[in-house]
Amino acid sequence: MDKYICTVCGYTYDPEKGAGFTIPKGTAFEDLPATWKCPICGADKSKFKKV
Protein backbone atom coordinates (compact mmCIF):
# COMPACT_ATOMS: atom_id res chain seq x y z
CA MET A 1 0.00 0.00 0.00
CA ASP A 2 1.17 3.50 -0.83
CA LYS A 3 2.02 6.23 1.65
CA TYR A 4 0.64 9.74 1.21
CA ILE A 5 2.07 13.03 2.47
CA CYS A 6 0.18 16.17 3.49
CA THR A 7 1.36 19.01 1.28
CA VAL A 8 0.46 21.52 4.01
CA CYS A 9 2.37 20.19 7.04
CA GLY A 10 4.35 17.16 5.87
CA TYR A 11 2.45 14.50 7.87
CA THR A 12 2.78 11.09 6.22
CA TYR A 13 -0.20 8.72 6.22
CA ASP A 14 1.17 5.19 6.42
CA PRO A 15 -1.51 2.52 5.89
CA GLU A 16 0.56 0.02 7.88
CA LYS A 17 0.13 2.26 10.94
CA GLY A 18 -3.34 3.71 10.39
CA ALA A 19 -4.22 7.05 11.99
CA GLY A 20 -4.84 7.26 15.71
CA PHE A 21 -7.82 5.47 17.20
CA THR A 22 -10.24 6.09 14.34
CA ILE A 23 -8.41 4.58 11.34
CA PRO A 24 -7.19 1.01 11.91
CA LYS A 25 -3.92 -0.42 10.63
CA GLY A 26 -4.17 -1.73 7.09
CA THR A 27 -6.57 0.98 5.84
CA ALA A 28 -5.54 2.14 2.36
CA PHE A 29 -5.55 5.90 1.78
CA GLU A 30 -8.17 5.42 -0.94
CA ASP A 31 -10.46 3.78 1.64
CA LEU A 32 -10.34 6.73 4.05
CA PRO A 33 -13.66 8.60 4.26
CA ALA A 34 -13.93 11.69 2.04
CA THR A 35 -14.39 13.73 5.23
CA TRP A 36 -11.08 12.52 6.73
CA LYS A 37 -8.63 15.31 7.55
CA CYS A 38 -4.94 15.45 8.39
CA PRO A 39 -4.60 14.67 12.12
CA ILE A 40 -1.85 17.28 12.48
CA CYS A 41 -3.06 20.37 10.60
CA GLY A 42 -6.65 19.55 9.61
CA ALA A 43 -6.05 19.75 5.85
CA ASP A 44 -8.55 18.01 3.58
CA LYS A 45 -7.75 14.62 2.08
CA SER A 46 -7.34 16.37 -1.28
CA LYS A 47 -4.18 18.08 0.03
CA PHE A 48 -2.31 14.74 0.18
CA LYS A 49 -0.08 13.36 -2.56
CA LYS A 50 1.35 9.89 -3.08
CA VAL A 51 4.94 9.45 -1.89
PDB file of C-alpha atoms in Angstrom:
ATOM      1  CA  MET A   1       0.000   0.000   0.000  1.00  0.00           C
ATOM      2  CA  ASP A   2       1.173   3.500  -0.835  1.00  0.00           C
ATOM      3  CA  LYS A   3       2.018   6.227   1.651  1.00  0.00           C
ATOM      4  CA  TYR A   4       0.638   9.737   1.211  1.00  0.00           C
ATOM      5  CA  ILE A   5       2.065  13.034   2.474  1.00  0.00           C
ATOM      6  CA  CYS A   6       0.185  16.167   3.488  1.00  0.00           C
ATOM      7  CA  THR A   7       1.360  19.013   1.277  1.00  0.00           C
ATOM      8  CA  VAL A   8       0.465  21.519   4.006  1.00  0.00           C
ATOM      9  CA  CYS A   9       2.369  20.195   7.042  1.00  0.00           C
ATOM     10  CA  GLY A  10       4.354  17.155   5.872  1.00  0.00           C
ATOM     11  CA  TYR A  11       2.450  14.499   7.874  1.00  0.00           C
ATOM     12  CA  THR A  12       2.775  11.093   6.223  1.00  0.00           C
ATOM     13  CA  TYR A  13      -0.195   8.723   6.219  1.00  0.00           C
ATOM     14  CA  ASP A  14       1.171   5.188   6.419  1.00  0.00           C
ATOM     15  CA  PRO A  15      -1.508   2.521   5.894  1.00  0.00           C
ATOM     16  CA  GLU A  16       0.561   0.023   7.878  1.00  0.00           C
ATOM     17  CA  LYS A  17       0.133   2.260  10.943  1.00  0.00           C
ATOM     18  CA  GLY A  18      -3.340   3.706  10.387  1.00  0.00           C
ATOM     19  CA  ALA A  19      -4.216   7.047  11.988  1.00  0.00           C
ATOM     20  CA  GLY A  20      -4.844   7.258  15.705  1.00  0.00           C
ATOM     21  CA  PHE A  21      -7.819   5.473  17.196  1.00  0.00           C
ATOM     22  CA  THR A  22     -10.237   6.093  14.339  1.00  0.00           C
ATOM     23  CA  ILE A  23      -8.408   4.580  11.341  1.00  0.00           C
ATOM     24  CA  PRO A  24      -7.193   1.008  11.910  1.00  0.00           C
ATOM     25  CA  LYS A  25      -3.919  -0.423  10.630  1.00  0.00           C
ATOM     26  CA  GLY A  26      -4.170  -1.726   7.087  1.00  0.00           C
ATOM     27  CA  THR A  27      -6.568   0.980   5.839  1.00  0.00           C
ATOM     28  CA  ALA A  28      -5.535   2.139   2.363  1.00  0.00           C
ATOM     29  CA  PHE A  29      -5.554   5.896   1.776  1.00  0.00           C
ATOM     30  CA  GLU A  30      -8.170   5.417  -0.941  1.00  0.00           C
ATOM     31  CA  ASP A  31     -10.463   3.781   1.643  1.00  0.00           C
ATOM     32  CA  LEU A  32     -10.342   6.731   4.055  1.00  0.00           C
ATOM     33  CA  PRO A  33     -13.659   8.600   4.263  1.00  0.00           C
ATOM     34  CA  ALA A  34     -13.932  11.693   2.042  1.00  0.00           C
ATOM     35  CA  THR A  35     -14.385  13.733   5.226  1.00  0.00           C
ATOM     36  CA  TRP A  36     -11.081  12.524   6.727  1.00  0.00           C
ATOM     37  CA  LYS A  37      -8.627  15.308   7.545  1.00  0.00           C
ATOM     38  CA  CYS A  38      -4.936  15.446   8.391  1.00  0.00           C
ATOM     39  CA  PRO A  39      -4.604  14.671  12.118  1.00  0.00           C
ATOM     40  CA  ILE A  40      -1.851  17.283  12.485  1.00  0.00           C
ATOM     41  CA  CYS A  41      -3.061  20.375  10.597  1.00  0.00           C
ATOM     42  CA  GLY A  42      -6.650  19.550   9.608  1.00  0.00           C
ATOM     43  CA  ALA A  43      -6.049  19.751   5.847  1.00  0.00           C
ATOM     44  CA  ASP A  44      -8.547  18.006   3.578  1.00  0.00           C
ATOM     45  CA  LYS A  45      -7.753  14.615   2.080  1.00  0.00           C
ATOM     46  CA  SER A  46      -7.342  16.374  -1.282  1.00  0.00           C
ATOM     47  CA  LYS A  47      -4.177  18.083   0.034  1.00  0.00           C
ATOM     48  CA  PHE A  48      -2.315  14.743   0.179  1.00  0.00           C
ATOM     49  CA  LYS A  49      -0.083  13.358  -2.562  1.00  0.00           C
ATOM     50  CA  LYS A  50       1.350   9.888  -3.080  1.00  0.00           C
ATOM     51  CA  VAL A  51       4.942   9.448  -1.887  1.00  0.00           C
TER      52      VAL A  51
END
